[in-house]
Amino acid sequence: MAQVIDGKAISAQIKEELKERVAAMKAEGTEITLAVIQVGEDPASSVYVGNKKKACAYVGIRSLAYELPEETTEKELLDLIAELNGRKDVNGILVQLPLPGQIDEDKVIGAICPDKDVDGFHPQSVGRLCIGQPGFVSCTPAGIIQLLKRSGIEIAGKECVVAGRSNIVGKPMALLLLRENGTVTVAHSKTKDLKEVTKRADILVVAVGKPKMITREYVKEGAVVIDVGIHRNENNKLCGDVDYEDVAPVCSAITPVPGGVGPMTIAMLMNNCVEST
Ligand code: GUN
């Protein structure tokens, strides 16, 4: 039976380590502050933002909450970012996505000072990752690398397949696996014969956004399967992009949903905040 990769336990361990580091920094007079901006009241975003604030409080990071109305203009948001960029007492700036239609997300991401880009979404952060320079890395893929390493799973030399090519997960995931010396293939919605590609993977990362799409026909016997998806099924139960019950018996390790990749995103955001000082 597959090893179940416990993201909840690993994220708790990382937060514990960060809490100690933050306390030591405080003792030396360094305080960390994260500005969290939410525009509108999307319920899912409100849950994510609430969890980020809670994690900050736990680790010992000060959080400044900016809850702006749905009708906020692009200029108003850019002005706030400019002000926060200029504040010496603000280390990190996070703008929760998605943003309302009147605001250009790319413009907003590009306006955040790269030194405060704790989400790792700024083109400079992505470029640095691409050419192997230090910089902030997108939290979900960074968390997946931690899940693999802390579960004793070797990446170097392995066939890694990433299903999905989003800017937030798929692309940075591929770059990180490459940085760890994996042999990386990126598959996506236009890939011909997806099963044939995913079946080559020793490590399969799935971020396709389709509930339970990946069944055992997509998975090589003994592969490690990482599920980035999170959905509610017809019974209001959470499920991933992977059909867990079907796939778990044939793989060597797998992340559950919930309790796999999800908790790692916030742990890595806290890590980026600590690194932002
Ligand atoms: N929306 C969904 N995921 C994320 C994330 O990781 N960061 C931000 N800022 N917004 C998101």
PDB file of C-alpha atoms and ligand atoms in Angstrom:
ATOM      1  CA  MET A   1       0.000   0.000   0.000  1.00  0.00           C
ATOM      2  CA  ALA A   2       1.211   3.503  -0.791  1.00  0.00           C
ATOM      3  CA  GLN A   3       2.924   5.791   1.689  1.00  0.00           C
ATOM      4  CA  VAL A   4       0.445   8.600   2.447  1.00  0.00           C
ATOM      5  CA  ILE A   5       2.338  11.895   2.383  1.00  0.00           C
ATOM      6  CA  ASP A   6       1.047  13.866   5.372  1.00  0.00           C
ATOM      7  CA  GLY A   7       1.057  17.527   4.293  1.00  0.00           C
ATOM      8  CA  LYS A   8      -0.652  18.611   7.474  1.00  0.00           C
ATOM      9  CA  ALA A   9       2.132  17.171   9.657  1.00  0.00           C
ATOM     10  CA  ILE A  10       4.942  18.427   7.393  1.00  0.00           C
ATOM     11  CA  SER A  11       3.461  21.950   7.230  1.00  0.00           C
ATOM     12  CA  ALA A  12       3.064  21.959  11.038  1.00  0.00           C
ATOM     13  CA  GLN A  13       6.731  20.999  11.354  1.00  0.00           C
ATOM     14  CA  ILE A  14       7.806  23.822   8.985  1.00  0.00           C
ATOM     15  CA  LYS A  15       5.674  26.376  10.852  1.00  0.00           C
ATOM     16  CA  GLU A  16       7.207  25.198  14.125  1.00  0.00           C
ATOM     17  CA  GLU A  17      10.720  25.711  12.713  1.00  0.00           C
ATOM     18  CA  LEU A  18       9.755  29.173  11.416  1.00  0.00           C
ATOM     19  CA  LYS A  19       8.201  30.139  14.756  1.00  0.00           C
ATOM     20  CA  GLU A  20      11.548  29.476  16.429  1.00  0.00           C
ATOM     21  CA  ARG A  21      13.427  31.484  13.796  1.00  0.00           C
ATOM     22  CA  VAL A  22      10.976  34.402  14.104  1.00  0.00           C
ATOM     23  CA  ALA A  23      11.300  34.399  17.911  1.00  0.00           C
ATOM     24  CA  ALA A  24      15.100  34.505  17.598  1.00  0.00           C
ATOM     25  CA  MET A  25      14.840  37.386  15.104  1.00  0.00           C
ATOM     26  CA  LYS A  26      12.467  39.258  17.426  1.00  0.00           C
ATOM     27  CA  ALA A  27      14.933  38.848  20.283  1.00  0.00           C
ATOM     28  CA  GLU A  28      17.464  40.645  18.089  1.00  0.00           C
ATOM     29  CA  GLY A  29      14.998  43.428  17.289  1.00  0.00           C
ATOM     30  CA  THR A  30      13.781  42.309  13.834  1.00  0.00           C
ATOM     31  CA  GLU A  31      10.038  42.246  13.294  1.00  0.00           C
ATOM     32  CA  ILE A  32       8.437  40.783  10.124  1.00  0.00           C
ATOM     33  CA  THR A  33       5.331  42.357   8.605  1.00  0.00           C
ATOM     34  CA  LEU A  34       3.147  40.994   5.791  1.00  0.00           C
ATOM     35  CA  ALA A  35       0.544  43.220   4.098  1.00  0.00           C
ATOM     36  CA  VAL A  36      -2.404  41.144   2.839  1.00  0.00           C
ATOM     37  CA  ILE A  37      -4.717  42.810   0.311  1.00  0.00           C
ATOM     38  CA  GLN A  38      -8.106  41.410  -0.650  1.00  0.00           C
ATOM     39  CA  VAL A  39     -10.355  43.162  -3.163  1.00  0.00           C
ATOM     40  CA  GLY A  40     -14.034  42.182  -2.933  1.00  0.00           C
ATOM     41  CA  GLU A  41     -15.586  39.401  -0.902  1.00  0.00           C
ATOM     42  CA  ASP A  42     -15.116  36.197  -2.874  1.00  0.00           C
ATOM     43  CA  PRO A  43     -15.906  33.556  -0.205  1.00  0.00           C
ATOM     44  CA  ALA A  44     -13.022  31.224  -1.154  1.00  0.00           C
ATOM     45  CA  SER A  45     -10.575  34.153  -1.098  1.00  0.00           C
ATOM     46  CA  SER A  46     -11.890  35.201   2.319  1.00  0.00           C
ATOM     47  CA  VAL A  47     -11.160  31.697   3.663  1.00  0.00           C
ATOM     48  CA  TYR A  48      -7.620  31.691   2.176  1.00  0.00           C
ATOM     49  CA  VAL A  49      -6.875  35.203   3.475  1.00  0.00           C
ATOM     50  CA  GLY A  50      -8.234  34.283   6.922  1.00  0.00           C
ATOM     51  CA  ASN A  51      -5.965  31.223   7.024  1.00  0.00           C
ATOM     52  CA  LYS A  52      -2.947  33.314   5.969  1.00  0.00           C
ATOM     53  CA  LYS A  53      -3.593  35.816   8.775  1.00  0.00           C
ATOM     54  CA  LYS A  54      -3.990  32.966  11.273  1.00  0.00           C
ATOM     55  CA  ALA A  55      -0.703  31.392  10.161  1.00  0.00           C
ATOM     56  CA  CYS A  56       1.054  34.771  10.534  1.00  0.00           C
ATOM     57  CA  ALA A  57      -0.223  35.102  14.096  1.00  0.00           C
ATOM     58  CA  TYR A  58       0.916  31.560  14.894  1.00  0.00           C
ATOM     59  CA  VAL A  59       4.421  32.008  13.507  1.00  0.00           C
ATOM     60  CA  GLY A  60       4.818  35.492  15.020  1.00  0.00           C
ATOM     61  CA  ILE A  61       4.587  37.587  11.849  1.00  0.00           C
ATOM     62  CA  ARG A  62       2.635  40.849  12.033  1.00  0.00           C
ATOM     63  CA  SER A  63      -0.087  40.997   9.355  1.00  0.00           C
ATOM     64  CA  LEU A  64      -1.709  44.158   8.037  1.00  0.00           C
ATOM     65  CA  ALA A  65      -5.112  43.463   6.472  1.00  0.00           C
ATOM     66  CA  TYR A  66      -6.407  45.628   3.619  1.00  0.00           C
ATOM     67  CA  GLU A  67      -9.983  44.689   2.726  1.00  0.00           C
ATOM     68  CA  LEU A  68     -10.961  46.800  -0.262  1.00  0.00           C
ATOM     69  CA  PRO A  69     -14.429  47.001  -1.843  1.00  0.00           C
ATOM     70  CA  GLU A  70     -15.277  45.082  -5.051  1.00  0.00           C
ATOM     71  CA  GLU A  71     -15.477  48.375  -7.026  1.00  0.00           C
ATOM     72  CA  THR A  72     -11.897  49.450  -6.152  1.00  0.00           C
ATOM     73  CA  THR A  73     -10.192  50.913  -9.235  1.00  0.00           C
ATOM     74  CA  GLU A  74      -6.900  49.669 -10.623  1.00  0.00           C
ATOM     75  CA  LYS A  75      -5.326  53.028  -9.775  1.00  0.00           C
ATOM     76  CA  GLU A  76      -6.460  52.858  -6.146  1.00  0.00           C
ATOM     77  CA  LEU A  77      -4.913  49.394  -5.789  1.00  0.00           C
ATOM     78  CA  LEU A  78      -1.685  50.442  -7.559  1.00  0.00           C
ATOM     79  CA  ASP A  79      -1.456  53.509  -5.279  1.00  0.00           C
ATOM     80  CA  LEU A  80      -1.787  51.300  -2.184  1.00  0.00           C
ATOM     81  CA  ILE A  81       0.928  48.961  -3.508  1.00  0.00           C
ATOM     82  CA  ALA A  82       3.207  51.944  -4.204  1.00  0.00           C
ATOM     83  CA  GLU A  83       2.694  53.141  -0.625  1.00  0.00           C
ATOM     84  CA  LEU A  84       3.445  49.662   0.808  1.00  0.00           C
ATOM     85  CA  ASN A  85       6.489  49.301  -1.476  1.00  0.00           C
ATOM     86  CA  GLY A  86       7.863  52.473   0.115  1.00  0.00           C
ATOM     87  CA  ARG A  87       7.238  51.472   3.729  1.00  0.00           C
ATOM     88  CA  LYS A  88      10.341  50.238   5.532  1.00  0.00           C
ATOM     89  CA  ASP A  89       8.189  48.457   8.130  1.00  0.00           C
ATOM     90  CA  VAL A  90       6.493  46.242   5.496  1.00  0.00           C
ATOM     91  CA  ASN A  91       8.506  43.194   4.370  1.00  0.00           C
ATOM     92  CA  GLY A  92       6.004  41.322   2.231  1.00  0.00           C
ATOM     93  CA  ILE A  93       3.009  42.277   0.060  1.00  0.00           C
ATOM     94  CA  LEU A  94       0.378  39.740  -0.958  1.00  0.00           C
ATOM     95  CA  VAL A  95      -2.550  40.558  -3.253  1.00  0.00           C
ATOM     96  CA  GLN A  96      -5.080  37.746  -3.137  1.00  0.00           C
ATOM     97  CA  LEU A  97      -6.133  36.545  -6.599  1.00  0.00           C
ATOM     98  CA  PRO A  98      -8.433  36.545  -8.495  1.00  0.00           C
ATOM     99  CA  LEU A  99      -9.072  40.282  -8.756  1.00  0.00           C
ATOM    100  CA  PRO A 100     -12.312  41.872 -10.041  1.00  0.00           C
ATOM    101  CA  GLY A 101     -12.544  42.316 -13.834  1.00  0.00           C
ATOM    102  CA  GLN A 102     -11.755  46.055 -13.899  1.00  0.00           C
ATOM    103  CA  ILE A 103      -8.249  45.387 -12.516  1.00  0.00           C
ATOM    104  CA  ASP A 104      -5.411  43.996 -14.656  1.00  0.00           C
ATOM    105  CA  GLU A 105      -3.770  41.241 -12.567  1.00  0.00           C
ATOM    106  CA  ASP A 106      -0.503  41.302 -14.504  1.00  0.00           C
ATOM    107  CA  LYS A 107      -0.157  45.034 -13.907  1.00  0.00           C
ATOM    108  CA  VAL A 108      -0.773  44.562 -10.185  1.00  0.00           C
ATOM    109  CA  ILE A 109       1.679  41.667  -9.840  1.00  0.00           C
ATOM    110  CA  GLY A 110       4.288  43.677 -11.755  1.00  0.00           C
ATOM    111  CA  ALA A 111       3.805  46.675  -9.456  1.00  0.00           C
ATOM    112  CA  ILE A 112       4.856  44.811  -6.302  1.00  0.00           C
ATOM    113  CA  CYS A 113       8.495  45.472  -5.446  1.00  0.00           C
ATOM    114  CA  PRO A 114      10.299  42.162  -6.221  1.00  0.00           C
ATOM    115  CA  ASP A 115      11.988  42.347  -2.771  1.00  0.00           C
ATOM    116  CA  LYS A 116       8.495  42.129  -1.196  1.00  0.00           C
ATOM    117  CA  ASP A 117       6.993  39.609  -3.655  1.00  0.00           C
ATOM    118  CA  VAL A 118       6.349  36.810  -1.133  1.00  0.00           C
ATOM    119  CA  ASP A 119       3.955  35.066  -3.563  1.00  0.00           C
ATOM    120  CA  GLY A 120       6.791  34.745  -6.092  1.00  0.00           C
ATOM    121  CA  PHE A 121       4.520  35.874  -8.951  1.00  0.00           C
ATOM    122  CA  HIS A 122       6.516  38.919 -10.171  1.00  0.00           C
ATOM    123  CA  PRO A 123       8.173  38.426 -13.592  1.00  0.00           C
ATOM    124  CA  GLN A 124      11.556  39.106 -11.947  1.00  0.00           C
ATOM    125  CA  SER A 125      10.983  36.323  -9.375  1.00  0.00           C
ATOM    126  CA  VAL A 126       9.901  33.911 -12.140  1.00  0.00           C
ATOM    127  CA  GLY A 127      12.896  34.909 -14.284  1.00  0.00           C
ATOM    128  CA  ARG A 128      15.282  34.353 -11.388  1.00  0.00           C
ATOM    129  CA  LEU A 129      13.840  30.884 -10.805  1.00  0.00           C
ATOM    130  CA  CYS A 130      14.215  30.159 -14.520  1.00  0.00           C
ATOM    131  CA  ILE A 131      17.930  31.008 -14.614  1.00  0.00           C
ATOM    132  CA  GLY A 132      18.807  29.557 -11.210  1.00  0.00           C
ATOM    133  CA  GLN A 133      19.231  32.772  -9.226  1.00  0.00           C
ATOM    134  CA  PRO A 134      17.932  33.143  -5.659  1.00  0.00           C
ATOM    135  CA  GLY A 135      14.510  34.768  -5.290  1.00  0.00           C
ATOM    136  CA  PHE A 136      10.980  34.168  -4.072  1.00  0.00           C
ATOM    137  CA  VAL A 137       9.364  30.979  -5.393  1.00  0.00           C
ATOM    138  CA  SER A 138       5.629  30.408  -5.849  1.00  0.00           C
ATOM    139  CA  CYS A 139       4.393  28.786  -2.630  1.00  0.00           C
ATOM    140  CA  THR A 140       2.478  25.716  -3.848  1.00  0.00           C
ATOM    141  CA  PRO A 141       5.290  24.265  -6.017  1.00  0.00           C
ATOM    142  CA  ALA A 142       7.884  25.169  -3.364  1.00  0.00           C
ATOM    143  CA  GLY A 143       5.721  23.286  -0.848  1.00  0.00           C
ATOM    144  CA  ILE A 144       5.615  20.223  -3.105  1.00  0.00           C
ATOM    145  CA  ILE A 145       9.434  20.125  -3.225  1.00  0.00           C
ATOM    146  CA  GLN A 146       9.425  20.193   0.601  1.00  0.00           C
ATOM    147  CA  LEU A 147       6.846  17.368   0.716  1.00  0.00           C
ATOM    148  CA  LEU A 148       9.062  15.216  -1.506  1.00  0.00           C
ATOM    149  CA  LYS A 149      12.312  16.011   0.322  1.00  0.00           C
ATOM    150  CA  ARG A 150      10.880  15.599   3.793  1.00  0.00           C
ATOM    151  CA  SER A 151       9.300  12.266   2.767  1.00  0.00           C
ATOM    152  CA  GLY A 152      12.711  10.985   1.660  1.00  0.00           C
ATOM    153  CA  ILE A 153      11.786  10.931  -2.052  1.00  0.00           C
ATOM    154  CA  GLU A 154      14.768  11.493  -4.351  1.00  0.00           C
ATOM    155  CA  ILE A 155      14.137  13.796  -7.346  1.00  0.00           C
ATOM    156  CA  ALA A 156      17.521  13.749  -9.136  1.00  0.00           C
ATOM    157  CA  GLY A 157      17.476  11.581 -12.235  1.00  0.00           C
ATOM    158  CA  LYS A 158      13.759  10.761 -11.927  1.00  0.00           C
ATOM    159  CA  GLU A 159      11.223  11.066 -14.731  1.00  0.00           C
ATOM    160  CA  CYS A 160       8.982  13.909 -13.520  1.00  0.00           C
ATOM    161  CA  VAL A 161       5.742  14.747 -15.308  1.00  0.00           C
ATOM    162  CA  VAL A 162       3.795  17.885 -14.452  1.00  0.00           C
ATOM    163  CA  ALA A 163       0.208  17.841 -15.747  1.00  0.00           C
ATOM    164  CA  GLY A 164      -0.852  21.505 -15.985  1.00  0.00           C
ATOM    165  CA  ARG A 165       0.990  24.644 -17.119  1.00  0.00           C
ATOM    166  CA  SER A 166      -0.402  27.528 -15.044  1.00  0.00           C
ATOM    167  CA  ASN A 167       1.878  30.410 -14.046  1.00  0.00           C
ATOM    168  CA  ILE A 168       1.227  29.744 -10.346  1.00  0.00           C
ATOM    169  CA  VAL A 169       1.719  25.953 -10.245  1.00  0.00           C
ATOM    170  CA  GLY A 170       2.611  24.047 -13.425  1.00  0.00           C
ATOM    171  CA  LYS A 171       5.391  26.223 -14.857  1.00  0.00           C
ATOM    172  CA  PRO A 172       7.244  26.977 -11.587  1.00  0.00           C
ATOM    173  CA  MET A 173       6.798  23.306 -10.576  1.00  0.00           C
ATOM    174  CA  ALA A 174       8.562  22.196 -13.754  1.00  0.00           C
ATOM    175  CA  LEU A 175      11.403  24.682 -13.131  1.00  0.00           C
ATOM    176  CA  LEU A 176      11.837  23.553  -9.508  1.00  0.00           C
ATOM    177  CA  LEU A 177      11.933  19.857 -10.431  1.00  0.00           C
ATOM    178  CA  LEU A 178      14.515  20.725 -13.081  1.00  0.00           C
ATOM    179  CA  ARG A 179      16.547  22.648 -10.471  1.00  0.00           C
ATOM    180  CA  GLU A 180      16.493  19.434  -8.391  1.00  0.00           C
ATOM    181  CA  ASN A 181      17.899  17.547 -11.403  1.00  0.00           C
ATOM    182  CA  GLY A 182      14.711  15.749 -12.390  1.00  0.00           C
ATOM    183  CA  THR A 183      14.023  14.934 -16.057  1.00  0.00           C
ATOM    184  CA  VAL A 184      10.933  17.045 -16.597  1.00  0.00           C
ATOM    185  CA  THR A 185       7.998  16.844 -19.010  1.00  0.00           C
ATOM    186  CA  VAL A 186       5.113  19.321 -18.916  1.00  0.00           C
ATOM    187  CA  ALA A 187       1.783  17.959 -20.163  1.00  0.00           C
ATOM    188  CA  HIS A 188      -1.347  20.076 -20.666  1.00  0.00           C
ATOM    189  CA  SER A 189      -4.843  20.125 -22.141  1.00  0.00           C
ATOM    190  CA  LYS A 190      -3.525  19.958 -25.723  1.00  0.00           C
ATOM    191  CA  THR A 191      -1.164  17.028 -25.030  1.00  0.00           C
ATOM    192  CA  LYS A 192      -1.873  14.102 -27.337  1.00  0.00           C
ATOM    193  CA  ASP A 193      -2.287  10.821 -25.441  1.00  0.00           C
ATOM    194  CA  LEU A 194      -1.933  12.221 -21.934  1.00  0.00           C
ATOM    195  CA  LYS A 195      -2.013   8.718 -20.408  1.00  0.00           C
ATOM    196  CA  GLU A 196       1.017   7.651 -22.395  1.00  0.00           C
ATOM    197  CA  VAL A 197       2.923  10.710 -21.056  1.00  0.00           C
ATOM    198  CA  THR A 198       1.821  10.500 -17.400  1.00  0.00           C
ATOM    199  CA  LYS A 199       2.562   6.750 -17.351  1.00  0.00           C
ATOM    200  CA  ARG A 200       6.265   7.523 -17.882  1.00  0.00           C
ATOM    201  CA  ALA A 201       6.425   9.429 -14.583  1.00  0.00           C
ATOM    202  CA  ASP A 202       8.319   8.300 -11.513  1.00  0.00           C
ATOM    203  CA  ILE A 203       6.993  11.504  -9.938  1.00  0.00           C
ATOM    204  CA  LEU A 204       3.643  12.751 -11.259  1.00  0.00           C
ATOM    205  CA  VAL A 205       2.384  16.194 -10.207  1.00  0.00           C
ATOM    206  CA  VAL A 206      -1.226  16.776 -11.177  1.00  0.00           C
ATOM    207  CA  ALA A 207      -2.636  20.310 -11.451  1.00  0.00           C
ATOM    208  CA  VAL A 208      -5.288  19.980 -14.147  1.00  0.00           C
ATOM    209  CA  GLY A 209      -8.263  21.414 -12.239  1.00  0.00           C
ATOM    210  CA  LYS A 210     -10.601  18.485 -13.057  1.00  0.00           C
ATOM    211  CA  PRO A 211     -12.059  16.433 -10.179  1.00  0.00           C
ATOM    212  CA  LYS A 212     -10.814  12.810 -10.034  1.00  0.00           C
ATOM    213  CA  MET A 213      -9.600  12.907 -13.636  1.00  0.00           C
ATOM    214  CA  ILE A 214      -6.451  10.887 -12.963  1.00  0.00           C
ATOM    215  CA  THR A 215      -7.289   7.222 -12.542  1.00  0.00           C
ATOM    216  CA  ARG A 216      -4.855   4.293 -12.344  1.00  0.00           C
ATOM    217  CA  GLU A 217      -4.640   4.068 -16.166  1.00  0.00           C
ATOM    218  CA  TYR A 218      -2.606   7.290 -16.038  1.00  0.00           C
ATOM    219  CA  VAL A 219      -0.142   6.072 -13.419  1.00  0.00           C
ATOM    220  CA  LYS A 220       2.901   3.790 -13.596  1.00  0.00           C
ATOM    221  CA  GLU A 221       3.092   1.109 -10.897  1.00  0.00           C
ATOM    222  CA  GLY A 222       5.215   2.426  -8.013  1.00  0.00           C
ATOM    223  CA  ALA A 223       5.057   6.125  -9.026  1.00  0.00           C
ATOM    224  CA  VAL A 224       4.852   9.016  -6.549  1.00  0.00           C
ATOM    225  CA  VAL A 225       1.627  10.974  -7.133  1.00  0.00           C
ATOM    226  CA  ILE A 226       1.174  14.580  -5.980  1.00  0.00           C
ATOM    227  CA  ASP A 227      -2.347  16.010  -6.250  1.00  0.00           C
ATOM    228  CA  VAL A 228      -2.664  19.813  -6.383  1.00  0.00           C
ATOM    229  CA  GLY A 229      -6.418  19.872  -7.123  1.00  0.00           C
ATOM    230  CA  ILE A 230      -9.128  20.697  -4.619  1.00  0.00           C
ATOM    231  CA  HIS A 231     -12.811  20.411  -5.456  1.00  0.00           C
ATOM    232  CA  ARG A 232     -16.101  19.663  -3.763  1.00  0.00           C
ATOM    233  CA  ASN A 233     -17.876  16.589  -5.117  1.00  0.00           C
ATOM    234  CA  GLU A 234     -21.637  16.037  -5.407  1.00  0.00           C
ATOM    235  CA  ASN A 235     -21.812  15.088  -1.686  1.00  0.00           C
ATOM    236  CA  ASN A 236     -19.998  18.316  -0.685  1.00  0.00           C
ATOM    237  CA  LYS A 237     -16.883  16.265   0.167  1.00  0.00           C
ATOM    238  CA  LEU A 238     -13.426  17.508  -0.817  1.00  0.00           C
ATOM    239  CA  CYS A 239     -11.585  15.654  -3.571  1.00  0.00           C
ATOM    240  CA  GLY A 240      -8.561  16.255  -5.787  1.00  0.00           C
ATOM    241  CA  ASP A 241      -7.649  15.935  -9.465  1.00  0.00           C
ATOM    242  CA  VAL A 242      -6.618  12.349  -8.682  1.00  0.00           C
ATOM    243  CA  ASP A 243      -9.074   9.529  -8.021  1.00  0.00           C
ATOM    244  CA  TYR A 244      -7.389   8.647  -4.719  1.00  0.00           C
ATOM    245  CA  GLU A 245      -9.131   5.312  -4.027  1.00  0.00           C
ATOM    246  CA  ASP A 246      -8.353   4.075  -7.528  1.00  0.00           C
ATOM    247  CA  VAL A 247      -4.721   5.291  -7.678  1.00  0.00           C
ATOM    248  CA  ALA A 248      -3.429   4.728  -4.112  1.00  0.00           C
ATOM    249  CA  PRO A 249      -3.135   0.911  -4.461  1.00  0.00           C
ATOM    250  CA  VAL A 250      -0.794   1.171  -7.488  1.00  0.00           C
ATOM    251  CA  CYS A 251       1.576   3.974  -6.417  1.00  0.00           C
ATOM    252  CA  SER A 252       4.436   4.058  -3.901  1.00  0.00           C
ATOM    253  CA  ALA A 253       3.445   7.399  -2.316  1.00  0.00           C
ATOM    254  CA  ILE A 254       0.495   9.771  -2.693  1.00  0.00           C
ATOM    255  CA  THR A 255      -0.818  13.027  -1.240  1.00  0.00           C
ATOM    256  CA  PRO A 256      -4.387  12.982   0.097  1.00  0.00           C
ATOM    257  CA  VAL A 257      -6.977  15.763  -0.423  1.00  0.00           C
ATOM    258  CA  PRO A 258      -7.461  17.428   1.972  1.00  0.00           C
ATOM    259  CA  GLY A 259      -4.257  17.279   4.026  1.00  0.00           C
ATOM    260  CA  GLY A 260      -1.675  16.929   1.249  1.00  0.00           C
ATOM    261  CA  VAL A 261      -0.479  19.861  -0.848  1.00  0.00           C
ATOM    262  CA  GLY A 262      -3.008  22.402   0.517  1.00  0.00           C
ATOM    263  CA  PRO A 263      -1.464  23.054   3.957  1.00  0.00           C
ATOM    264  CA  MET A 264       2.004  23.419   2.391  1.00  0.00           C
ATOM    265  CA  THR A 265       1.112  26.573   0.444  1.00  0.00           C
ATOM    266  CA  ILE A 266       0.637  28.651   3.583  1.00  0.00           C
ATOM    267  CA  ALA A 267       3.688  27.130   5.295  1.00  0.00           C
ATOM    268  CA  MET A 268       5.822  28.215   2.321  1.00  0.00           C
ATOM    269  CA  LEU A 269       4.248  31.684   2.326  1.00  0.00           C
ATOM    270  CA  MET A 270       5.371  31.987   5.950  1.00  0.00           C
ATOM    271  CA  ASN A 271       8.818  30.779   4.881  1.00  0.00           C
ATOM    272  CA  ASN A 272       8.965  33.445   2.152  1.00  0.00           C
ATOM    273  CA  CYS A 273       7.961  36.114   4.692  1.00  0.00           C
ATOM    274  CA  VAL A 274      10.809  35.036   6.979  1.00  0.00           C
ATOM    275  CA  GLU A 275      13.199  35.117   3.994  1.00  0.00           C
ATOM    276  CA  SER A 276      11.973  38.619   3.063  1.00  0.00           C
ATOM    277  CA  THR A 277      13.823  40.357   5.901  1.00  0.00           C
TER     278      THR A 277
HETATM  279  N1  GUN B   1      -5.246  32.718  -5.266  1.00  0.00           N
HETATM  280  C1  GUN B   1      -5.161  31.361  -5.308  1.00  0.00           C
HETATM  281  N2  GUN B   1      -3.954  30.962  -4.870  1.00  0.00           N
HETATM  282  C2  GUN B   1      -3.261  32.076  -4.547  1.00  0.00           C
HETATM  283  C3  GUN B   1      -1.954  32.306  -4.027  1.00  0.00           C
HETATM  284  O1  GUN B   1      -1.162  31.397  -3.780  1.00  0.00           O
HETATM  285  N3  GUN B   1      -1.632  33.604  -3.821  1.00  0.00           N
HETATM  286  C4  GUN B   1      -2.480  34.620  -4.101  1.00  0.00           C
HETATM  287  N4  GUN B   1      -2.055  35.852  -3.882  1.00  0.00           N
HETATM  288  N5  GUN B   1      -3.692  34.445  -4.576  1.00  0.00           N
HETATM  289  C5  GUN B   1      -4.084  33.173  -4.796  1.00  0.00           C
END
